[in-house]
Short mmCIF file of C-alpha atoms and ligand atoms in Angstrom, two decimals:
data_model
loop_
_atom_site.label_atom_id
_atom_site.label_comp_id
_atom_site.label_asym_id
_atom_site.label_seq_id
_atom_site.Cartn_x
_atom_site.Cartn_y
_atom_site.Cartn_z
CA MET A 1 68.61 85.65 156.17
CA PRO A 2 68.21 89.37 155.55
CA LYS A 3 71.11 90.09 152.68
CA VAL A 4 73.43 92.54 154.52
CA ALA A 5 75.62 95.16 152.53
CA ALA A 6 79.31 93.91 151.82
CA THR A 7 81.54 95.10 154.33
CA THR A 8 84.92 97.04 153.00
CA ALA A 9 86.91 94.00 153.62
CA GLU A 10 84.57 91.66 151.85
CA LYS A 11 84.46 94.19 148.70
CA ILE A 12 88.27 94.03 148.41
CA LYS A 13 88.18 90.57 148.24
CA ARG A 14 86.94 90.91 144.71
CA PRO A 15 89.12 89.78 142.13
CA HIS A 16 92.03 92.41 142.18
CA LEU A 17 95.65 92.87 141.46
CA GLU A 18 97.85 93.85 144.60
CA ILE A 19 100.80 96.07 143.29
CA LYS A 20 103.28 96.86 145.11
CA GLY A 21 104.35 100.45 143.59
CA ASP A 22 107.56 102.69 143.37
CA THR A 23 109.69 99.77 141.91
CA LEU A 24 112.17 99.94 138.79
CA LEU A 25 111.28 97.78 135.68
CA SER A 26 114.06 96.41 133.41
CA GLY A 27 114.41 93.99 130.14
CA GLU A 28 112.01 92.88 127.60
CA ILE A 29 108.34 92.70 127.08
CA LYS A 30 106.97 90.10 124.63
CA ILE A 31 104.18 92.01 122.88
CA SER A 32 101.09 89.75 121.70
CA GLY A 33 98.87 89.78 118.70
CA ALA A 34 96.25 92.71 118.25
CA LYS A 35 93.11 92.07 119.90
CA ASN A 36 91.15 94.12 117.59
CA SER A 37 92.89 92.58 114.85
CA ALA A 38 92.44 88.78 115.83
CA LEU A 39 88.62 89.58 116.43
CA VAL A 40 87.78 90.73 113.17
CA LEU A 41 90.01 88.02 111.43
CA MET A 42 88.16 85.52 113.16
CA THR A 43 84.76 86.41 111.75
CA ALA A 44 86.69 86.47 108.44
CA SER A 45 86.43 82.72 108.79
CA LEU A 46 82.69 83.14 108.04
CA LEU A 47 83.37 84.16 104.32
CA THR A 48 84.70 80.41 102.88
CA ASP A 49 84.38 76.78 103.77
CA GLU A 50 87.76 76.15 103.81
CA VAL A 51 90.19 76.31 106.84
CA ILE A 52 91.61 79.48 107.86
CA ILE A 53 94.93 79.12 110.27
CA LEU A 54 95.48 82.27 112.38
CA LYS A 55 99.01 82.53 114.05
CA ASN A 56 99.83 84.96 117.19
CA ILE A 57 96.53 85.02 118.59
CA PRO A 58 96.62 86.23 121.86
CA ASP A 59 95.19 84.65 125.08
CA LEU A 60 92.26 86.63 125.98
CA THR A 61 88.46 86.62 127.41
CA ASP A 62 87.42 88.48 124.20
CA ILE A 63 89.08 85.70 122.15
CA SER A 64 87.33 82.95 123.90
CA GLY A 65 83.94 84.60 123.66
CA MET A 66 84.25 85.63 119.75
CA GLU A 67 85.25 81.19 119.49
CA GLU A 68 82.10 80.65 121.13
CA ILE A 69 79.84 82.69 119.25
CA LEU A 70 81.62 81.09 115.99
CA VAL A 71 80.96 77.71 117.41
CA SER A 72 77.31 78.47 117.74
CA MET A 73 76.58 79.16 114.14
CA GLY A 74 78.65 75.80 113.35
CA VAL A 75 82.41 77.22 112.71
CA THR A 76 84.75 73.89 113.78
CA VAL A 77 87.40 75.90 115.81
CA ARG A 78 90.46 74.28 117.08
CA ARG A 79 93.02 76.20 119.38
CA THR A 80 96.47 75.76 120.56
CA ALA A 81 98.84 77.99 122.21
CA ASN A 82 98.24 81.15 120.51
CA GLU A 83 97.12 79.52 117.11
CA ILE A 84 93.62 79.07 116.08
CA SER A 85 92.06 76.95 112.98
CA LEU A 86 88.64 77.54 111.93
CA GLN A 87 86.49 76.46 109.35
CA GLY A 88 82.76 77.36 108.44
CA ALA A 89 82.34 74.61 105.87
CA ASN A 90 78.95 73.54 107.88
CA LEU A 91 77.41 76.96 108.98
CA ASN A 92 74.01 76.09 110.27
CA HIS A 93 72.74 79.04 111.10
CA SER A 94 73.25 83.10 111.12
CA ASN A 95 71.95 84.42 113.91
CA PRO A 96 74.15 84.13 117.05
CA PRO A 97 72.41 84.26 120.55
CA TYR A 98 72.23 87.37 122.68
CA GLU A 99 73.81 85.77 125.92
CA LEU A 100 77.04 85.41 123.83
CA VAL A 101 76.95 88.36 122.11
CA ASN A 102 75.64 90.32 124.78
CA GLY A 103 79.19 92.12 126.19
CA LEU A 104 81.35 91.49 123.16
CA ARG A 105 80.95 94.13 120.88
CA ALA A 106 83.44 92.69 118.30
CA SER A 107 80.47 90.10 117.65
CA PHE A 108 78.60 92.34 115.33
CA PHE A 109 81.67 92.10 113.00
CA CYS A 110 79.75 89.11 112.16
CA ILE A 111 76.75 90.78 110.17
CA GLY A 112 79.38 91.62 106.90
CA PRO A 113 80.58 88.17 106.52
CA LEU A 114 77.35 86.38 107.08
CA LEU A 115 75.77 88.86 104.78
CA GLY A 116 78.08 88.15 101.67
CA ARG A 117 78.52 84.47 102.07
CA LEU A 118 74.58 83.36 102.97
CA GLY A 119 72.73 86.60 102.14
CA GLN A 120 71.33 86.97 105.45
CA ALA A 121 71.94 87.38 109.24
CA LYS A 122 70.37 88.34 112.67
CA ILE A 123 72.63 89.59 115.07
CA PRO A 124 71.46 91.22 118.82
CA LEU A 125 72.25 94.91 118.60
CA PRO A 126 75.58 95.62 120.55
CA GLY A 127 74.63 97.61 123.55
CA GLY A 128 76.39 100.91 124.67
CA CYS A 129 79.01 100.39 127.02
CA ARG A 130 80.61 102.59 129.83
CA ILE A 131 82.66 104.81 127.47
CA GLY A 132 79.78 105.94 124.93
CA ALA A 133 76.74 104.90 123.18
CA ARG A 134 78.60 103.45 120.11
CA PRO A 135 76.10 103.20 117.55
CA VAL A 136 76.20 100.90 114.60
CA ILE A 137 74.32 103.20 111.84
CA GLU A 138 77.60 103.38 109.87
CA HIS A 139 77.56 99.69 109.43
CA ILE A 140 73.69 99.64 108.78
CA LYS A 141 73.76 102.28 106.04
CA GLY A 142 77.00 100.68 104.31
CA LEU A 143 75.18 97.18 103.98
CA LYS A 144 71.95 98.90 102.56
CA ALA A 145 74.30 100.57 100.43
CA LEU A 146 75.14 97.10 99.02
CA GLY A 147 71.42 95.97 98.50
CA ALA A 148 70.82 94.48 101.95
CA LEU A 149 67.54 94.92 103.53
CA VAL A 150 68.15 95.62 107.11
CA ASN A 151 65.54 96.10 110.01
CA VAL A 152 65.90 96.19 113.86
CA GLU A 153 63.45 94.76 115.57
CA HIS A 154 63.36 94.05 119.29
CA GLY A 155 66.93 94.94 119.65
CA VAL A 156 68.10 92.64 116.87
CA VAL A 157 69.68 93.80 113.73
CA LYS A 158 67.64 91.38 110.69
CA ALA A 159 69.65 91.70 107.25
CA SER A 160 68.68 90.02 104.43
CA VAL A 161 69.94 90.04 100.63
CA PRO A 162 66.83 90.20 98.28
CA GLY A 163 66.54 88.10 95.02
CA ILE A 164 67.39 84.64 93.96
CA SER A 165 71.02 84.90 93.98
CA ARG A 166 71.15 86.48 97.27
CA ARG A 167 74.12 88.54 96.47
CA LEU A 168 75.17 91.78 97.43
CA ASN A 169 75.84 94.34 95.03
CA GLY A 170 78.91 96.79 94.74
CA ALA A 171 78.36 100.21 95.48
CA GLN A 172 79.81 103.91 96.64
CA VAL A 173 80.05 103.98 100.51
CA VAL A 174 80.48 106.93 102.39
CA LEU A 175 81.00 106.97 105.89
CA ASP A 176 79.81 109.85 108.07
CA CYS A 177 82.37 109.04 110.04
CA PRO A 178 85.76 106.81 109.65
CA SER A 179 84.40 103.98 111.84
CA VAL A 180 86.93 101.26 112.24
CA GLY A 181 83.64 98.73 112.81
CA ALA A 182 81.80 99.98 109.70
CA THR A 183 84.88 100.07 107.56
CA GLU A 184 85.62 96.26 108.43
CA THR A 185 81.71 95.39 108.21
CA VAL A 186 81.22 96.76 104.63
CA LEU A 187 84.69 95.48 103.56
CA MET A 188 83.95 91.90 104.61
CA ALA A 189 80.38 92.09 103.05
CA ALA A 190 82.02 93.69 99.65
CA VAL A 191 84.27 91.04 98.90
CA LEU A 192 81.84 88.36 97.74
CA ALA A 193 79.52 91.12 96.53
CA ASN A 194 78.63 91.56 92.58
CA GLY A 195 80.92 94.41 91.21
CA ILE A 196 83.12 96.90 92.82
CA THR A 197 82.53 98.75 96.04
CA THR A 198 84.40 101.92 97.32
CA ILE A 199 84.45 102.81 100.96
CA GLU A 200 85.44 106.12 101.24
CA ASN A 201 86.05 108.50 104.64
CA ALA A 202 87.06 104.63 105.88
CA ALA A 203 89.15 104.22 108.86
CA GLN A 204 92.68 104.05 108.55
CA GLU A 205 93.98 101.94 111.32
CA PRO A 206 96.29 98.94 111.27
CA GLU A 207 93.40 96.74 112.00
CA VAL A 208 92.13 97.60 108.81
CA GLN A 209 94.95 97.08 106.80
CA ASP A 210 95.54 93.44 108.45
CA LEU A 211 91.98 92.64 107.45
CA ALA A 212 92.24 93.62 103.99
CA ALA A 213 95.85 91.94 103.75
CA MET A 214 94.06 88.48 105.04
CA LEU A 215 91.08 88.88 102.91
CA ASN A 216 93.65 89.52 99.76
CA VAL A 217 95.59 86.46 100.68
CA MET A 218 92.02 84.45 100.82
CA GLY A 219 91.90 85.50 97.08
CA ALA A 220 89.88 89.15 97.50
CA ARG A 221 90.76 91.70 95.67
CA VAL A 222 91.23 94.67 97.88
CA LYS A 223 93.13 97.66 97.43
CA GLY A 224 93.54 101.50 99.22
CA ALA A 225 93.41 100.00 102.88
CA GLY A 226 95.29 102.25 104.99
CA GLY A 227 94.22 104.78 103.52
CA PRO A 228 90.83 107.14 103.24
CA LYS A 229 89.51 105.12 100.12
CA ILE A 230 89.04 101.57 99.81
CA THR A 231 88.33 99.75 96.39
CA ILE A 232 86.75 96.12 96.57
CA GLU A 233 86.38 94.35 93.25
CA GLY A 234 83.95 91.21 94.56
CA VAL A 235 84.67 87.71 93.83
CA ASP A 236 82.97 84.52 93.74
CA ARG A 237 84.52 82.73 96.30
CA LEU A 238 87.26 82.94 98.91
CA ASN A 239 89.80 80.33 99.65
CA GLY A 240 91.06 79.33 103.18
CA CYS A 241 94.46 80.51 104.50
CA ASN A 242 97.40 80.85 106.73
CA TYR A 243 97.77 84.39 108.21
CA THR A 244 99.99 85.91 111.13
CA VAL A 245 98.17 88.84 113.21
CA ILE A 246 99.70 91.70 113.73
CA PRO A 247 101.35 93.03 117.14
CA ASP A 248 99.13 94.65 119.44
CA ARG A 249 100.03 98.64 119.11
CA ILE A 250 97.63 99.35 122.20
CA GLU A 251 99.55 96.62 124.29
CA ALA A 252 102.92 97.62 123.19
CA GLY A 253 102.00 101.31 123.86
CA THR A 254 100.54 100.57 127.54
CA PHE A 255 104.31 98.88 128.39
CA LEU A 256 106.03 101.60 126.91
CA ILE A 257 104.09 104.08 129.10
CA ALA A 258 104.94 101.87 132.26
CA ALA A 259 108.33 102.32 131.54
CA ALA A 260 107.75 105.94 131.29
CA ILE A 261 105.63 106.15 134.59
CA THR A 262 108.15 104.10 136.73
CA ARG A 263 111.22 106.02 135.24
CA SER A 264 112.58 102.59 133.96
CA SER A 265 114.02 101.52 130.64
CA ILE A 266 112.75 98.53 129.25
CA THR A 267 112.16 97.08 125.32
CA VAL A 268 108.96 95.99 123.80
CA ALA A 269 108.76 93.42 120.73
CA PRO A 270 107.83 92.40 118.69
CA VAL A 271 106.11 95.87 117.23
CA MET A 272 105.44 97.88 114.12
CA PRO A 273 106.96 101.33 115.17
CA GLU A 274 104.87 102.68 112.36
CA HIS A 275 101.61 101.98 114.13
CA LEU A 276 102.77 103.59 116.97
CA SER A 277 103.95 107.15 115.52
CA VAL A 278 102.31 109.57 117.25
CA VAL A 279 102.41 107.78 120.54
CA LEU A 280 106.31 107.73 120.12
CA LYS A 281 106.13 111.20 119.23
CA LYS A 282 104.22 111.82 122.40
CA LEU A 283 106.57 109.90 124.44
CA LYS A 284 109.53 112.03 123.30
CA ASP A 285 108.02 115.12 123.59
CA CYS A 286 107.46 114.58 127.19
CA GLY A 287 110.94 113.67 127.86
CA CYS A 288 111.62 109.82 126.89
CA SER A 289 114.60 109.09 124.55
CA LEU A 290 113.64 105.97 122.00
CA GLU A 291 115.95 103.55 120.30
CA ILE A 292 113.56 102.17 117.51
CA LYS A 293 114.66 99.35 115.34
CA LYS A 294 112.74 97.39 112.53
CA ASN A 295 110.47 95.43 115.33
CA THR A 296 111.61 96.78 118.70
CA ILE A 297 111.35 99.86 120.62
CA LYS A 298 113.76 100.52 123.78
CA ILE A 299 112.47 103.43 125.96
CA ILE A 300 114.67 105.59 128.07
CA PRO A 301 112.83 107.98 129.87
CA GLY A 302 114.34 111.12 131.28
CA GLU A 303 112.57 113.91 133.34
CA ILE A 304 108.99 113.55 132.55
CA CYS A 305 107.28 116.94 131.74
CA SER A 306 103.69 117.71 130.34
CA VAL A 307 102.56 117.77 127.13
CA ASP A 308 98.98 117.75 125.54
CA ILE A 309 97.04 115.05 123.59
CA THR A 310 93.96 114.92 121.56
CA THR A 311 92.72 111.44 120.53
CA GLN A 312 91.73 110.74 117.11
CA PRO A 313 91.19 108.28 114.58
CA PHE A 314 94.36 106.91 113.12
CA PRO A 315 96.93 108.07 112.65
CA GLY A 316 96.14 110.35 115.47
CA PHE A 317 96.55 109.60 119.01
CA PRO A 318 94.76 106.32 119.84
CA THR A 319 91.58 106.73 122.55
CA ASP A 320 92.97 103.34 123.57
CA LEU A 321 96.04 104.79 124.93
CA GLN A 322 94.43 108.24 126.51
CA ALA A 323 93.58 106.77 129.79
CA PRO A 324 97.23 105.05 129.94
CA PHE A 325 98.90 108.17 129.11
CA MET A 326 96.87 110.27 131.42
CA ALA A 327 97.96 107.91 134.33
CA LEU A 328 101.66 109.39 133.10
CA LEU A 329 100.94 112.79 132.65
CA THR A 330 99.86 112.99 136.39
CA THR A 331 103.53 112.52 137.28
CA ALA A 332 104.81 114.73 134.80
CA LYS A 333 106.44 118.16 135.77
CA GLY A 334 104.00 120.95 134.56
CA THR A 335 100.44 121.13 133.42
CA SER A 336 98.91 119.24 130.43
CA VAL A 337 95.73 118.93 128.77
CA VAL A 338 94.01 115.77 127.84
CA THR A 339 91.04 115.87 125.38
CA GLU A 340 89.10 112.89 124.47
CA LYS A 341 87.32 113.33 120.96
CA ILE A 342 86.35 110.14 120.16
CA TYR A 343 84.04 108.73 123.05
CA GLU A 344 81.77 110.72 125.18
CA ASN A 345 82.18 108.86 128.30
CA ARG A 346 85.97 107.90 128.57
CA MET A 347 87.21 110.10 131.67
CA GLN A 348 86.12 107.69 134.38
CA HIS A 349 89.79 106.86 135.28
CA VAL A 350 90.27 110.88 136.33
CA ALA A 351 88.14 110.12 139.66
CA GLU A 352 90.28 107.08 140.64
CA LEU A 353 93.41 108.87 139.68
CA GLN A 354 92.64 111.53 141.96
CA ARG A 355 92.02 108.89 144.63
CA MET A 356 95.81 108.30 144.33
CA GLY A 357 96.46 111.83 144.45
CA ALA A 358 96.51 112.98 141.21
CA SER A 359 95.51 116.79 140.81
CA ILE A 360 93.35 116.76 137.54
CA ARG A 361 90.28 119.12 136.50
CA LEU A 362 87.90 117.80 134.17
CA GLN A 363 85.74 119.78 132.02
CA GLY A 364 83.56 117.63 129.95
CA SER A 365 85.65 115.47 127.98
CA THR A 366 88.71 117.64 128.50
CA ALA A 367 91.20 116.61 131.71
CA VAL A 368 93.69 119.58 132.71
CA ILE A 369 96.48 117.72 134.66
CA GLU A 370 98.98 119.33 137.12
CA GLY A 371 101.40 117.03 137.68
CA VAL A 372 102.48 115.70 141.18
CA PRO A 373 105.69 114.60 142.32
CA GLN A 374 104.65 110.85 143.25
CA LEU A 375 101.18 109.24 143.70
CA SER A 376 100.16 107.50 146.33
CA ALA A 377 98.58 103.64 146.64
CA ALA A 378 95.24 103.23 147.00
CA PRO A 379 92.43 100.47 146.20
CA VAL A 380 91.07 101.68 143.09
CA THR A 381 88.82 100.20 140.30
CA GLY A 382 89.00 100.35 136.51
CA GLY A 383 85.64 100.92 134.64
CA ASP A 384 86.30 99.48 131.34
CA LEU A 385 89.44 97.79 129.76
CA ARG A 386 91.63 100.28 129.26
CA SER A 387 90.89 102.56 132.27
CA THR A 388 91.88 99.38 134.35
CA ALA A 389 95.03 99.09 132.86
CA ALA A 390 95.55 103.16 133.65
CA MET A 391 95.25 102.09 137.26
CA VAL A 392 97.85 99.42 136.86
CA LEU A 393 100.19 101.73 135.45
CA ALA A 394 99.48 104.30 138.29
CA SER A 395 99.97 101.81 140.95
CA LEU A 396 103.28 100.73 139.44
CA ALA A 397 104.49 104.39 139.99
CA ALA A 398 102.58 104.96 143.22
CA ARG A 399 104.20 104.70 146.94
CA GLY A 400 102.93 101.81 148.73
CA THR A 401 100.52 98.68 147.89
CA SER A 402 97.46 99.18 145.60
CA GLN A 403 94.63 97.39 144.73
CA VAL A 404 93.47 97.32 141.51
CA GLU A 405 89.75 95.95 140.69
CA GLY A 406 87.97 95.65 137.39
CA LEU A 407 90.29 92.25 136.27
CA GLN A 408 86.94 91.48 134.20
CA HIS A 409 88.02 94.42 131.64
CA LEU A 410 91.73 93.95 132.20
CA ASP A 411 91.62 90.06 130.75
CA ARG A 412 89.64 90.99 127.99
CA GLY A 413 92.26 92.87 126.41
CA TYR A 414 95.91 91.89 128.13
CA SER A 415 97.25 88.48 128.54
CA SER A 416 99.03 87.64 131.50
CA ILE A 417 99.62 91.34 132.03
CA GLU A 418 100.76 90.54 135.53
CA THR A 419 103.52 87.50 134.20
CA LYS A 420 104.73 90.29 131.84
CA LEU A 421 105.23 93.00 134.40
CA ASN A 422 106.67 90.98 136.96
CA ASN A 423 109.13 89.34 134.23
CA VAL A 424 110.62 92.53 134.35
CA GLY A 425 110.68 93.35 137.92
CA ALA A 426 106.93 94.73 138.96
CA HIS A 427 105.39 93.06 142.15
CA ILE A 428 102.11 92.27 141.44
CA LEU A 429 100.05 89.37 142.48
CA ARG A 430 96.75 88.33 141.31
CA ASN A 431 93.90 87.77 144.02
CA GLU A 432 91.05 85.86 142.53
C1 UD1 B 1 87.44 99.91 117.43
C2 UD1 B 1 88.06 99.38 118.62
C3 UD1 B 1 88.15 100.18 119.67
C4 UD1 B 1 88.64 101.54 119.65
C5 UD1 B 1 87.83 102.12 118.36
C6 UD1 B 1 88.53 103.53 118.15
C7 UD1 B 1 87.79 96.95 117.67
C8 UD1 B 1 87.38 95.72 118.37
N1 UD1 B 1 87.59 98.21 118.53
O1 UD1 B 1 86.03 100.30 117.72
O2 UD1 B 1 89.00 99.33 120.73
O3 UD1 B 1 88.57 102.02 120.73
O4 UD1 B 1 87.95 101.20 117.03
O5 UD1 B 1 89.58 103.56 117.74
O6 UD1 B 1 88.32 97.23 116.74
N2 UD1 B 1 80.49 105.49 115.06
C9 UD1 B 1 79.38 106.27 115.13
N3 UD1 B 1 78.20 105.76 114.20
C10 UD1 B 1 78.65 104.43 114.01
C11 UD1 B 1 79.82 103.64 114.52
C12 UD1 B 1 80.57 104.66 114.86
O7 UD1 B 1 78.95 107.69 115.21
O8 UD1 B 1 77.74 103.65 113.37
C13 UD1 B 1 81.58 106.62 116.07
C14 UD1 B 1 81.61 106.01 117.64
O9 UD1 B 1 80.43 106.70 118.46
C15 UD1 B 1 82.65 106.58 118.15
C16 UD1 B 1 83.87 106.55 116.96
O10 UD1 B 1 82.51 106.49 115.59
O11 UD1 B 1 82.74 107.72 118.29
C17 UD1 B 1 84.73 105.44 116.51
O12 UD1 B 1 83.79 104.21 116.49
P1 UD1 B 1 84.40 102.93 115.96
O13 UD1 B 1 85.44 103.46 115.05
O14 UD1 B 1 83.34 102.68 114.89
O15 UD1 B 1 84.98 101.99 116.92
P2 UD1 B 1 84.80 100.42 116.90
O16 UD1 B 1 84.77 99.84 115.67
O17 UD1 B 1 83.34 100.38 117.52
#
């Protein structure tokens, strides 16, 4: 039988969220552990033969993907509700298979700890992704500075440490850009190296600070994480540890924006407000009141007016909240300008927001948004994790019922998003 193109009705049968918009939210949303921290902390288990117990692990497909990669290399993994125990006592190889690595960019994080502990690693190059090319040249330059031999052959990064001891040597590493991944790779490679390593122009993101804090609990000697220069004094071995992952600042930010776009008051907890400083400032600038306590934030939106946003490395405005914040600005009074400075192709949500009635002019990586009084529901598709989140937020505010596709992206980074939102009054149905 010749294949026929799927009809529109069949297409909409793809997994999607059905979201009834224009509803007020109220109550408290519990924030999960940070995906980007949890992923890298999991790879740090490769640095020791002792047990690592990580608490506050979010229930996400990316976490399951990383679990599979670690298991494929011989790590013993036990997972309960939001806790994971990892033991790399019997690592049997240092080259995770392409099928597992493909699609989970964070899998490249394994290269640093594998080189530090075993002196060798072969990791398939993470591909580009929809939001941009996402090179790993800074990771490779850093590892080379520590004495590794690194070649890229047939799409695989092959790295090894020459010499009998197979031990890396501390060195000065100056990153060309403050890459989060490169900082974490060099940090994990350097903790078991011989001597002192410095990372200059280091990423200052909270996830880097979280990794350094956990490595120190394991017996590493890391100073300065959270600032532009990190100093690592190599040690001979690391021990196991019990460690709790920080709350996810991007998830918390997404729910605060959900409150603002629906003009509803909600509380998010637990959070570390200092991880969200610029986002909170922008929420205030556009008309929201905030009650900030030690680890909770209550948002009380007023009339929402325009504000300009430029994404920057931490402590600047996070690129991962650019799409969700743009959804909010489509409903703000006045003209806002959003400029994306981290990724070259992170504006895919613009066309989908336009389908919901948003008025946006796109010039390269700059979007000029004229707020409209209300969005209207439509079937929309998110092209990546955060643009799908932006579609969910726009749908919560829109008049009518929207269908949001792209759940394969959403489930990578948001744990039970529809349950969390329904618990505070949203009407979201998952159709698989
Ligand atoms: C991490 C986050 C991701 C977030 C990003 C920026 C994880 C798992 N993911 O990704 O959610 O969007 O930080 O906050 O933690 N770059 C180079 N050369 C390199 C490496 C990076 O030019 O060798 C550039 C990238 O193209 C990009 C910028 O640096 O423009 C930031 O990338 P990076 O900080 O490395 O992001 P990730 O660590 O991949």
